[in-house]
Coordinates of C-alpha atoms and ligand atoms in Angstrom, one line a residue:
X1 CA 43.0 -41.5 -25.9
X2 CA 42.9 -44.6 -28.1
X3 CA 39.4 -44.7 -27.0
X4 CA 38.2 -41.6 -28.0
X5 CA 40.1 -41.9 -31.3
X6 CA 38.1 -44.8 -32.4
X7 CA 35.2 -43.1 -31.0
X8 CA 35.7 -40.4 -33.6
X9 CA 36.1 -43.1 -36.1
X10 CA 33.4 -45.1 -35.5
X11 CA 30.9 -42.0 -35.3
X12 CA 32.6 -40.5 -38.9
X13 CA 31.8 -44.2 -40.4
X14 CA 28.3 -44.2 -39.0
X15 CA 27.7 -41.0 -40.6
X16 CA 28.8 -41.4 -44.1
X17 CA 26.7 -45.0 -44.2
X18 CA 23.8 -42.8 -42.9
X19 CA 24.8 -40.4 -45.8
X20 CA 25.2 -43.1 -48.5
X21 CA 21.6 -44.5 -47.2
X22 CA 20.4 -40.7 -47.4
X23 CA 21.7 -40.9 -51.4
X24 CA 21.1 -44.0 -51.8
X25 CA 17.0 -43.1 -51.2
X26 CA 17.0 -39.9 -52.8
X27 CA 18.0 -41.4 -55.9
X28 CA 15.5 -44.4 -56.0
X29 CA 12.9 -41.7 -54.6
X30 CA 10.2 -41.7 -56.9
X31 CA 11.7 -43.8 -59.7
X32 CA 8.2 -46.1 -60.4
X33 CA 6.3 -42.6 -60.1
X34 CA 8.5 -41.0 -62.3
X35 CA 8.2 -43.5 -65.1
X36 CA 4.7 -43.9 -65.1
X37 CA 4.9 -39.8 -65.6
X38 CA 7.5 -40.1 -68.3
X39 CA 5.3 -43.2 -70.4
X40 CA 2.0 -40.7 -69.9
X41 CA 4.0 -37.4 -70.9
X42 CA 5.6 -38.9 -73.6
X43 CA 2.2 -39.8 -75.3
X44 CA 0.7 -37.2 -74.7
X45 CA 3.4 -34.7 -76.9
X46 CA 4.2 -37.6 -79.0
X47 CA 5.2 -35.8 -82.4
X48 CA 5.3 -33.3 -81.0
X49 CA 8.2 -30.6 -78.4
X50 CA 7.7 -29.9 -74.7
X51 CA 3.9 -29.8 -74.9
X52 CA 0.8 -29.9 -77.4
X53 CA 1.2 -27.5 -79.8
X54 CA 4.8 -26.7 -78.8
X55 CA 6.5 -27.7 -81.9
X56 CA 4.4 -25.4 -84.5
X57 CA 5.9 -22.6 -82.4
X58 CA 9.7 -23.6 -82.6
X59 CA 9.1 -25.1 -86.1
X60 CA 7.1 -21.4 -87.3
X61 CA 10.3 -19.3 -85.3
X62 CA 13.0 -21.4 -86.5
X63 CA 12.0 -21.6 -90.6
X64 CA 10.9 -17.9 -90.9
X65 CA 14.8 -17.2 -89.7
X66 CA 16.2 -20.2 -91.8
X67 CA 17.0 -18.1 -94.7
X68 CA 18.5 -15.2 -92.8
X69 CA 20.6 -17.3 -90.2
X70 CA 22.5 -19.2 -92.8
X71 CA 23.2 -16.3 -95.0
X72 CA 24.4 -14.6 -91.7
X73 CA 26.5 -18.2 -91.1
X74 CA 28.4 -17.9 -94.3
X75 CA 29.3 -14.3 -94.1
X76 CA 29.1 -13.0 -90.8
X77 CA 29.4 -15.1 -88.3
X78 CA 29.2 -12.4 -85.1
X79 CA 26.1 -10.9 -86.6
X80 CA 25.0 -14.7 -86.7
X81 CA 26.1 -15.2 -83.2
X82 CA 23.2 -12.0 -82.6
X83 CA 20.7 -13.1 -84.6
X84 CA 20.4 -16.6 -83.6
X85 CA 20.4 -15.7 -80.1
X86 CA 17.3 -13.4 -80.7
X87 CA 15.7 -16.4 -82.9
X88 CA 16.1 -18.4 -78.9
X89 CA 14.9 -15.8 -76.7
X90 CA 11.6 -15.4 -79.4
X91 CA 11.1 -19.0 -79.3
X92 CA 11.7 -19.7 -75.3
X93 CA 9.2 -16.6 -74.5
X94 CA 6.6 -17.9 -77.6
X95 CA 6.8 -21.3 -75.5
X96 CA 6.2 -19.5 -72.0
X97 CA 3.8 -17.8 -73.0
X98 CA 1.7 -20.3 -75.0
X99 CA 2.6 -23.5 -72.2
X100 CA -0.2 -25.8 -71.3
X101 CA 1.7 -28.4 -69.4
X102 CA 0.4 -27.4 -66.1
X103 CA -3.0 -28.6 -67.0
X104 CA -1.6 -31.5 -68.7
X105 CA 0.5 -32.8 -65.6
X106 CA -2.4 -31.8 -63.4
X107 CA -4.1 -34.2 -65.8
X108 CA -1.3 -36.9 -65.3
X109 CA -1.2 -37.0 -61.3
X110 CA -4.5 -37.1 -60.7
X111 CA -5.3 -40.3 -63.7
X112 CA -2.3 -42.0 -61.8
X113 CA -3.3 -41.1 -57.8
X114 CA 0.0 -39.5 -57.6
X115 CA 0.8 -37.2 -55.2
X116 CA -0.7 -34.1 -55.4
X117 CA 1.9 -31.3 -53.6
X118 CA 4.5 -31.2 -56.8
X119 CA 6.1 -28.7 -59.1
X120 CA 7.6 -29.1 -62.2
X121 CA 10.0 -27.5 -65.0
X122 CA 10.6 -27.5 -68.6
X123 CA 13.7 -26.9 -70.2
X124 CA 15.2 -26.4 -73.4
X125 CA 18.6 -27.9 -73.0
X126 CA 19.8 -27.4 -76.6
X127 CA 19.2 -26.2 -79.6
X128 CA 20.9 -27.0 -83.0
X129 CA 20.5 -25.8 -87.0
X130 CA 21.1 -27.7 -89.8
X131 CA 22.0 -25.9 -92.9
X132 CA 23.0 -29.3 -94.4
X133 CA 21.8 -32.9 -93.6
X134 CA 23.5 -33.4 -90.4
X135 CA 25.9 -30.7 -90.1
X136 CA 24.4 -29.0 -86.8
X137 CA 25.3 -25.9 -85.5
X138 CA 24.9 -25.0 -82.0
X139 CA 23.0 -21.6 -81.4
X140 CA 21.8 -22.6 -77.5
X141 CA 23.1 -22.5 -75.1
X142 CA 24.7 -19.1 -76.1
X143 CA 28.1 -19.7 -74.6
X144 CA 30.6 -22.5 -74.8
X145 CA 30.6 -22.6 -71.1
X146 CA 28.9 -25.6 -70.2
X147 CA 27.9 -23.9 -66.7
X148 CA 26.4 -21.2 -67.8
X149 CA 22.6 -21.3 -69.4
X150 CA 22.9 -25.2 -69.5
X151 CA 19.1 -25.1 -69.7
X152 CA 16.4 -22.9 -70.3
X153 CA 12.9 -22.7 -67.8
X154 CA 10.1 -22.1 -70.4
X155 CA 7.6 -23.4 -67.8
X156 CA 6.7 -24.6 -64.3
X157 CA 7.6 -22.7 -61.2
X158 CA 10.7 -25.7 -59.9
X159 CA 13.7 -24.0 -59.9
X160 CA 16.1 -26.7 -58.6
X161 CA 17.0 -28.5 -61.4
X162 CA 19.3 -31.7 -60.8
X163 CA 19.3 -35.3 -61.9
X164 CA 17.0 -36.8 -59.3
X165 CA 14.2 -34.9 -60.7
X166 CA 14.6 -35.5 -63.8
X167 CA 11.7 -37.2 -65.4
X168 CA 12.3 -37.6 -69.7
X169 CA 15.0 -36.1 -71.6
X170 CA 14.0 -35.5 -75.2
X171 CA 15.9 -34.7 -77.8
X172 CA 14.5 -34.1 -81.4
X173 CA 16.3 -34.1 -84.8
X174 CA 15.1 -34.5 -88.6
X175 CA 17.9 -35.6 -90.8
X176 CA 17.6 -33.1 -93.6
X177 CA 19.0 -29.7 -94.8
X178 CA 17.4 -26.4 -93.0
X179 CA 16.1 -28.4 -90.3
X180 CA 16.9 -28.1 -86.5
X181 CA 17.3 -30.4 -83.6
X182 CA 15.9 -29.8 -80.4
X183 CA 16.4 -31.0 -76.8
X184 CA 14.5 -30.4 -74.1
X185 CA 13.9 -31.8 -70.1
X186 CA 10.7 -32.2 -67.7
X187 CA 11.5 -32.1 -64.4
X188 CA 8.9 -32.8 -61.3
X189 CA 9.8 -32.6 -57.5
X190 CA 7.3 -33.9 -54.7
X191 CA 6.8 -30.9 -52.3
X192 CA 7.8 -33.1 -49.2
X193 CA 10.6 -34.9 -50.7
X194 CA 13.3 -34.2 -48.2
X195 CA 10.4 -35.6 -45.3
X196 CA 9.8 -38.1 -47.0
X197 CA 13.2 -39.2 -47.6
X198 CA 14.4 -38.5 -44.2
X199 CA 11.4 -40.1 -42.3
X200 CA 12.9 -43.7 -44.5
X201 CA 16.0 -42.9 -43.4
X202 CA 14.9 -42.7 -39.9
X203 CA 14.9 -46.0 -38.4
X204 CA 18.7 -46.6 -40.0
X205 CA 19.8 -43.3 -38.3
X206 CA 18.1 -44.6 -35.0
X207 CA 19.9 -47.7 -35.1
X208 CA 23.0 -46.2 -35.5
X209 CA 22.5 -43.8 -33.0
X210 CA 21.4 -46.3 -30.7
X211 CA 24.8 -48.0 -31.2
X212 CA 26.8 -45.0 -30.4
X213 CA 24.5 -44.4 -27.4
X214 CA 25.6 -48.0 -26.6
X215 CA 29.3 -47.7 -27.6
X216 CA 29.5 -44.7 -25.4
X217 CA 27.6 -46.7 -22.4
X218 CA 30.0 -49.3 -22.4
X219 CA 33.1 -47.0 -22.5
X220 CA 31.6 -45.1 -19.2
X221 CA 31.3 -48.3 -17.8
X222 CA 34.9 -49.9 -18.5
X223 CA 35.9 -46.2 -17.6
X224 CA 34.7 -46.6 -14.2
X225 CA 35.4 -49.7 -13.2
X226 CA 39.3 -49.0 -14.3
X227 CA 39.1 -46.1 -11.9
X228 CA 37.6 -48.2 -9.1
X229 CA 40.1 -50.8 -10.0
X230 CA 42.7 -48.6 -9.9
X231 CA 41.1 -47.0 -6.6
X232 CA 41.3 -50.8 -4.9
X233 CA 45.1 -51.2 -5.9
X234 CA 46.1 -48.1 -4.5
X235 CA 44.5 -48.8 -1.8
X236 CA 45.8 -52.4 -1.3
X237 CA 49.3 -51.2 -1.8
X238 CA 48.4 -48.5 1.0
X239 CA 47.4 -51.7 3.1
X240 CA 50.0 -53.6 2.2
X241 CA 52.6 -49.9 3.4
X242 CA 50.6 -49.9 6.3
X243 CA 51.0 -53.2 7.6
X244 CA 54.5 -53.4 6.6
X245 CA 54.8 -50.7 9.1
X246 CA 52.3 -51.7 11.9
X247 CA 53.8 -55.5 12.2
X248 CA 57.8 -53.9 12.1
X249 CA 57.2 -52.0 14.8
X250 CA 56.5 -54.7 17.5
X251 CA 58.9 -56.8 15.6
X252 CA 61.6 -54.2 16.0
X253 CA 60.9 -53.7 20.0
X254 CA 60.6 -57.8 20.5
X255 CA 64.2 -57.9 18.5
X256 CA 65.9 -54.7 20.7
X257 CA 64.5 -56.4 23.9
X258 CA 65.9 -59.3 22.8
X259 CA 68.8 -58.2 22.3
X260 CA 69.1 -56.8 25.4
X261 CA 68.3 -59.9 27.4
X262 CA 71.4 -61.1 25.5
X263 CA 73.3 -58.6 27.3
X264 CA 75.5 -60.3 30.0
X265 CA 75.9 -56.6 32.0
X266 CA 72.2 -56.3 31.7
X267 CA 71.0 -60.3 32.9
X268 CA 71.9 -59.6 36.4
X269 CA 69.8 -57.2 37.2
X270 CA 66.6 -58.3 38.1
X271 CA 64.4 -55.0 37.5
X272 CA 65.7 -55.3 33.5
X273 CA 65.0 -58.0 33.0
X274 CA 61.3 -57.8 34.1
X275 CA 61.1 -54.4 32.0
X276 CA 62.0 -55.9 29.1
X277 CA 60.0 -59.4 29.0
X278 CA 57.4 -57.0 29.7
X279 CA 58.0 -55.8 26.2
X280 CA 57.7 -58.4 24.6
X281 CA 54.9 -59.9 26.3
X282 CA 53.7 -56.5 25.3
X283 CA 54.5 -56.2 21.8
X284 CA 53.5 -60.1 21.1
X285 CA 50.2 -59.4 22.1
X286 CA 49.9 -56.7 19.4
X287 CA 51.1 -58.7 16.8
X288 CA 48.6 -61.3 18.0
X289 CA 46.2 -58.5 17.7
X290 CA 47.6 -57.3 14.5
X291 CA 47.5 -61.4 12.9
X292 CA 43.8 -61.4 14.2
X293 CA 42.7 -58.1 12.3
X294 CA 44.2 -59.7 8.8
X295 CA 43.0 -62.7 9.5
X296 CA 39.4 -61.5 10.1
X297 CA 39.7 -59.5 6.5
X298 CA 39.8 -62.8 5.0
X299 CA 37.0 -64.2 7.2
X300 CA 34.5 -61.1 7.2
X301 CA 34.7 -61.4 3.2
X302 CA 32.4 -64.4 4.1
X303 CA 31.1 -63.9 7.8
X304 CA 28.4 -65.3 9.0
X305 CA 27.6 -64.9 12.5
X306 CA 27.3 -67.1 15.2
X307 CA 24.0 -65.8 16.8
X308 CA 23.1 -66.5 20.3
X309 CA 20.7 -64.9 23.3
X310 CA 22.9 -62.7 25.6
X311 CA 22.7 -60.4 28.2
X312 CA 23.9 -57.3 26.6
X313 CA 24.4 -55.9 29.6
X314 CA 27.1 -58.6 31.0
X315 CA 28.6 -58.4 27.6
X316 CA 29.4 -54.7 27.4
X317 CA 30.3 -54.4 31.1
X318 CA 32.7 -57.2 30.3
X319 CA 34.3 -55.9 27.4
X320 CA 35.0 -52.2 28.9
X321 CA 36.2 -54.0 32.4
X322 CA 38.6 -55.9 30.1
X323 CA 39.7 -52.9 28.1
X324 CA 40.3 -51.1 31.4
X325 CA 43.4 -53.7 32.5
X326 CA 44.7 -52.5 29.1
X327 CA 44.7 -49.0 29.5
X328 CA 45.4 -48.5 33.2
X329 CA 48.6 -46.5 33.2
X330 CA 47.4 -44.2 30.6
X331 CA 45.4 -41.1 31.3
X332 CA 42.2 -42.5 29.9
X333 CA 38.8 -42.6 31.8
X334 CA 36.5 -44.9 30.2
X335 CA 33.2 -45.1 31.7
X336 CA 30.3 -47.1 31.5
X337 CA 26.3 -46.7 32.4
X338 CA 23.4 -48.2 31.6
X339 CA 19.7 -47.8 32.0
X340 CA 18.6 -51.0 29.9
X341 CA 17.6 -53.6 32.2
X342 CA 18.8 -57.1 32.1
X343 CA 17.6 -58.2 29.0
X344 CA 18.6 -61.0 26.0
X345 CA 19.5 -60.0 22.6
X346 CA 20.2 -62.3 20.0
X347 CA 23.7 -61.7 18.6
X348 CA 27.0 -62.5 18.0
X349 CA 29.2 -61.8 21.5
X350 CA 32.7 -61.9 19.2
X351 CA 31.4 -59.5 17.0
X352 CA 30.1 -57.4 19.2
X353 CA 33.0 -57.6 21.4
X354 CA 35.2 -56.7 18.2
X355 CA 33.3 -53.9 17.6
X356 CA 33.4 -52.4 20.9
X357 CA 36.6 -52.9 21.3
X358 CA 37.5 -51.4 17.6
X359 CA 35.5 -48.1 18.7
X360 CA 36.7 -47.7 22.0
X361 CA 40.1 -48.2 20.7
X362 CA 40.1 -44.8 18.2
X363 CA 38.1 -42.9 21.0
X364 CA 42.0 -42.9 22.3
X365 CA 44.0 -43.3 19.3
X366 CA 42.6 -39.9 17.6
X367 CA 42.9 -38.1 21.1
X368 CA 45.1 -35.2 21.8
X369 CA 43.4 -34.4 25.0
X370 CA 45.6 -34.9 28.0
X371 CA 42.8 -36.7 30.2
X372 CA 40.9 -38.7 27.1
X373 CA 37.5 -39.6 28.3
X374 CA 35.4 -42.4 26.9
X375 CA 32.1 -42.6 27.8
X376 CA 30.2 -45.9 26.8
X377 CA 26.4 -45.7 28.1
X378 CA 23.7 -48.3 26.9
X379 CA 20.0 -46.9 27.0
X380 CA 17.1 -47.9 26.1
X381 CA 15.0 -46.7 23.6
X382 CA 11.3 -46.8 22.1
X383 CA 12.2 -49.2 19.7
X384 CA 15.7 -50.3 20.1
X385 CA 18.6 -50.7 22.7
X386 CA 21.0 -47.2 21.9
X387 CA 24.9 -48.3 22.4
X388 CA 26.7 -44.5 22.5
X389 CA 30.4 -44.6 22.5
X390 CA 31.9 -40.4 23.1
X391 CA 35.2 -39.3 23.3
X392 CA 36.7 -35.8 23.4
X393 CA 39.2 -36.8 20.5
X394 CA 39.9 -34.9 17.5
X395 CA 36.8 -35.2 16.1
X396 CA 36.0 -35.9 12.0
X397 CA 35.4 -33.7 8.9
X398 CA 32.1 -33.8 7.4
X399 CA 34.1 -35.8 4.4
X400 CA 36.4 -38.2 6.9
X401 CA 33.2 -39.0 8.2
X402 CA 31.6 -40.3 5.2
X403 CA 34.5 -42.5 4.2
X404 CA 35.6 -43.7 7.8
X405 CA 33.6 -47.3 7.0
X406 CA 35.6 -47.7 3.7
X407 CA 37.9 -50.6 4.1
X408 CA 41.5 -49.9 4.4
X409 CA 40.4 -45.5 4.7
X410 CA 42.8 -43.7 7.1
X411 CA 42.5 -40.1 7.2
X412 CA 46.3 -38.9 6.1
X413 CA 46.4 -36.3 9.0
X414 CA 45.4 -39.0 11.9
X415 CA 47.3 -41.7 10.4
X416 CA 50.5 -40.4 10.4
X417 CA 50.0 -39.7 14.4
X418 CA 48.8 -43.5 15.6
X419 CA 49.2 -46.8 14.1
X420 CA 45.9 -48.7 12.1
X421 CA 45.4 -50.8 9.3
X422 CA 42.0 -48.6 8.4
X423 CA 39.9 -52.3 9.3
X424 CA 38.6 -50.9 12.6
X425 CA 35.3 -49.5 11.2
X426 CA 35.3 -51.3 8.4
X427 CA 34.4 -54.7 10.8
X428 CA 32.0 -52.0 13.0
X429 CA 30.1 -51.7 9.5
X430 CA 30.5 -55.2 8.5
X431 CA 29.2 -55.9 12.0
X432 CA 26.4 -53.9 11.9
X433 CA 25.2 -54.5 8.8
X434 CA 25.4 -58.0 9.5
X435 CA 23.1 -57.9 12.3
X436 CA 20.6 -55.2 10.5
X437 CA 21.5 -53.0 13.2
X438 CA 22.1 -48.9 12.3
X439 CA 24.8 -46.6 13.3
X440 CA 25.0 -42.8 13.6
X441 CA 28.2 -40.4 13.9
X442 CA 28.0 -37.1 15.1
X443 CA 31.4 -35.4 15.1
X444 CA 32.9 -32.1 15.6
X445 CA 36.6 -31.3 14.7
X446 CA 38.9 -30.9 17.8
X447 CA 36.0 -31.1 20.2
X448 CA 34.9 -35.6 19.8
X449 CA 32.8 -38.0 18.1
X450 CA 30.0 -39.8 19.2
X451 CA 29.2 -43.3 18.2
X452 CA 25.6 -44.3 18.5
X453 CA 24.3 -47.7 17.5
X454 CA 21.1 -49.0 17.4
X455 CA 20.6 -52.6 18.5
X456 CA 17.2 -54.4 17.0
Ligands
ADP1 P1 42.5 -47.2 11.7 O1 42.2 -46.8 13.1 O2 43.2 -48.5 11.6 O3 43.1 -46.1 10.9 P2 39.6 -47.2 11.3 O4 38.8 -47.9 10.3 O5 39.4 -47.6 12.7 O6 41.1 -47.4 10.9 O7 39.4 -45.7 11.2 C1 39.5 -45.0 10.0 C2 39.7 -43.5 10.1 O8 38.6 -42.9 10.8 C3 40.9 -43.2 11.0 O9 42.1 -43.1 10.3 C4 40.6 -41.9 11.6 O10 41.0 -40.8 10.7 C5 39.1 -41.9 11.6 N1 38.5 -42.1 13.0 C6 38.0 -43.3 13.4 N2 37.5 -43.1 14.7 C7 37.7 -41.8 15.0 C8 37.5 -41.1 16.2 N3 36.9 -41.6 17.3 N4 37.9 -39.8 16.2 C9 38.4 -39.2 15.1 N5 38.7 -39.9 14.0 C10 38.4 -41.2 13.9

């Protein structure tokens, strides 16, 4: 949340220094151009209004009407109002009509190298009469509105008429009676003005672009490595319920047997007493078991492996012939074939002999089946030696079987049903990515998995 909130901020300050730049350009745009246009206009209708010739007009309109404006001034002013208004319009369509700026500026731009896609206005901004030295009275603009008519187009085709195109602002005055003063504005826009302006602010918008690209980067990443932090705790503290659970239960037995062989009614009797050490011995052997799996989380974190030339053969054999003491009053078959002959792999016996053990060991954990049938078989192949491992257990979901190598994964449904610390394929992967070797699962839900690894 507080992310995204300064997210919002950050972009909202990017953009109004990318606006203030944008300003900042349009308002210097042009500025040397523009002078050298102002010094060259400004001689060129020196003594003279708006453009050559344009102050005989204004002059000729204004003195012909002297006479009749101030004797409409002193007696009726709303007639005046009229009159002088139709004096304006005469003089702004006399100036339209007789303007020659176009081949003046044309003149201007191409003298100076300027750029040649423009277009310009002139305005009249104000006019004044003086019926007496310097008593001026306003007869344009025609309303006191200062919005409306604040300046008058008597030439050019540019219609957008603002302060960054303005080029000189003239204003004209002789300081006698029956005289007028006059103001008037040239105004000239480069055609790609806006391109030009962005393409300068371009590499200042890229940069700051770039740094929300970047500021939005480095959120993602701090975002996901929260969740996979937060993914890790809850699964440590899922380890940590698990083995809480896996080492009380032993515990608990050793205690109750223990307890029992306290018993003075129960001491005598022989058969008890062999029942119940038999627990223990039992139960300590799990623990042992339980101490060794921890323990190797610590170690596989930094395994290396002890490699040496073995008989696969012998070692396999041995490890299911020793798994079968373990199991033999429960109603599991565990088999074992093999076509490879004798032959030495280099690898690490423990690690293999973990492994084995580890795979074996679910093939009857997750197994519902009332005869559970394990079927180790050891083949050769073109390339490698094949170690399959199948049982007719509950068999895996296409999505339990993607995460089963995870460390510290237990499916919820086959957890609650048999006792793990989710470490037994985590040390099959470890092992066999340790050794370079491959594995393969194919599983069917309710029907077995099969375990097939391919030894290099
Ligand atoms: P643990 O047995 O301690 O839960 P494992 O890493 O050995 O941890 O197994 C992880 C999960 O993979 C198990 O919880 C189980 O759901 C699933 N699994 C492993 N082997 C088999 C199998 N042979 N058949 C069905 N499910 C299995």
């Amino acid at each position: 949340m507080i992310a995204i909130f300064s997210m919002v901020i950050l972009s909202a300050v990017q953009f109004f220094l990318l606006y203030n730049t944008y300003k900042i350009q349009d308002e210097h745009y042009f500025i040397n151009e523009k002078s050298i246009i102002n010094d060259d206009y400004t001689l060129r209708i020196a003594n003279d209004k708006i453009f050559p010739g344009g102050a005989k007009i204004i002059d000729d309109t204004v003195m012909e009407n002297m006479d009749t404006l101030e004797y409409l001034y002193n007696y009726d002013r709303k007639a005046f109002q009229q009159y002088s208004k139709s004096v304006c319009l005469n003089i702004f369509k006399t100036l339209k009509q007789k303007n020659n700026l176009d081949s003046i500026l044309a003149g201007i731009i191409k003298k100076r190298h300027l750029p040649q896609k423009y277009s310009y206005a002139v305005c009249v901004r104000n006019i004044d009469i003086a019926f007496h030295v310097n008593r001026y009275i306003k007869i344009y603009p025609f309303t006191e509105n200062p919005n409306d008519n604040q300046e008058y187009i008597v030439g050019g085709q540019l219609r957008h008429i603002n302060k960054q195109n303005l080029i000189t602002d003239i204003t004209v005055s002789t300081p006698i009676g029956h005289s007028y003063r006059f103001e008037f504005s040239l105004h000239l826009e480069n055609a790609n003005r806006n391109q030009l302006i962005l393409l300068s602010t371009l590499p200042i918008f890229m940069l700051s672009l770039l740094s929300i690209i970047s500021i939005i980067v480095l959120f993602y990443i701090t975002y996901t490595n929260w969740i996979r932090q937060k993914k890790l705790a809850e699964m440590q503290s899922d380890f940590i319920n698990s083995i809480t659970h896996e080492f009380n239960t032993p515990l608990t037995a050793i205690m109750v047997a223990n307890k029992s062989l306290q018993n003075e009614k129960i001491v005598p009797q022989n058969g008890y007493i062999k029942q119940l050490t038999g627990v223990i011995q039992r139960q300590t052997v799990r623990l042992n078991e339980l101490f060794g799996q921890v323990l190797n989380l610590t170690i596989t974190n930094e395994a290396q492996l002890k490699i040496g030339k073995f008989n696969i053969n012998d070692i396999v054999a041995q490890t299911i012939s020793d798994y079968q003491l373990k199991i033999e009053n429960q109603n599991v078959i565990l088999s074992y074939q093999s076509d490879v002959k004798d032959r030495e792999v280099r690898l690490d016996a423990f690690w293999l002999t973990t492994m084995l053990q580890n795979i074996i060991e679910n093939g009857i954990k997750y197994n519902d089946k009332n005869e559970k049938n394990i079927a180790v078989v050891l083949r050769q192949s073109q390339n490698a030696i094949l170690l399959i491992v199948e049982d007719n257990g509950i068999g895996m979901s296409p999505n339990t079987k993607n995460k089963i190598f995870e460390k510290f994964y237990r499916h919820n449904n086959s957890a609650a049903s048999a006792g793990g610390l989710g470490l037994g394929l985590f040390y099959v992967k470890q092992c066999i990515n340790m050794h370079k070797w491959s594995i393969e699962i194919d599983s069917t839900e309710t029907k077995g998995s099969k375990f097939t690894i391919s030894i290099k």
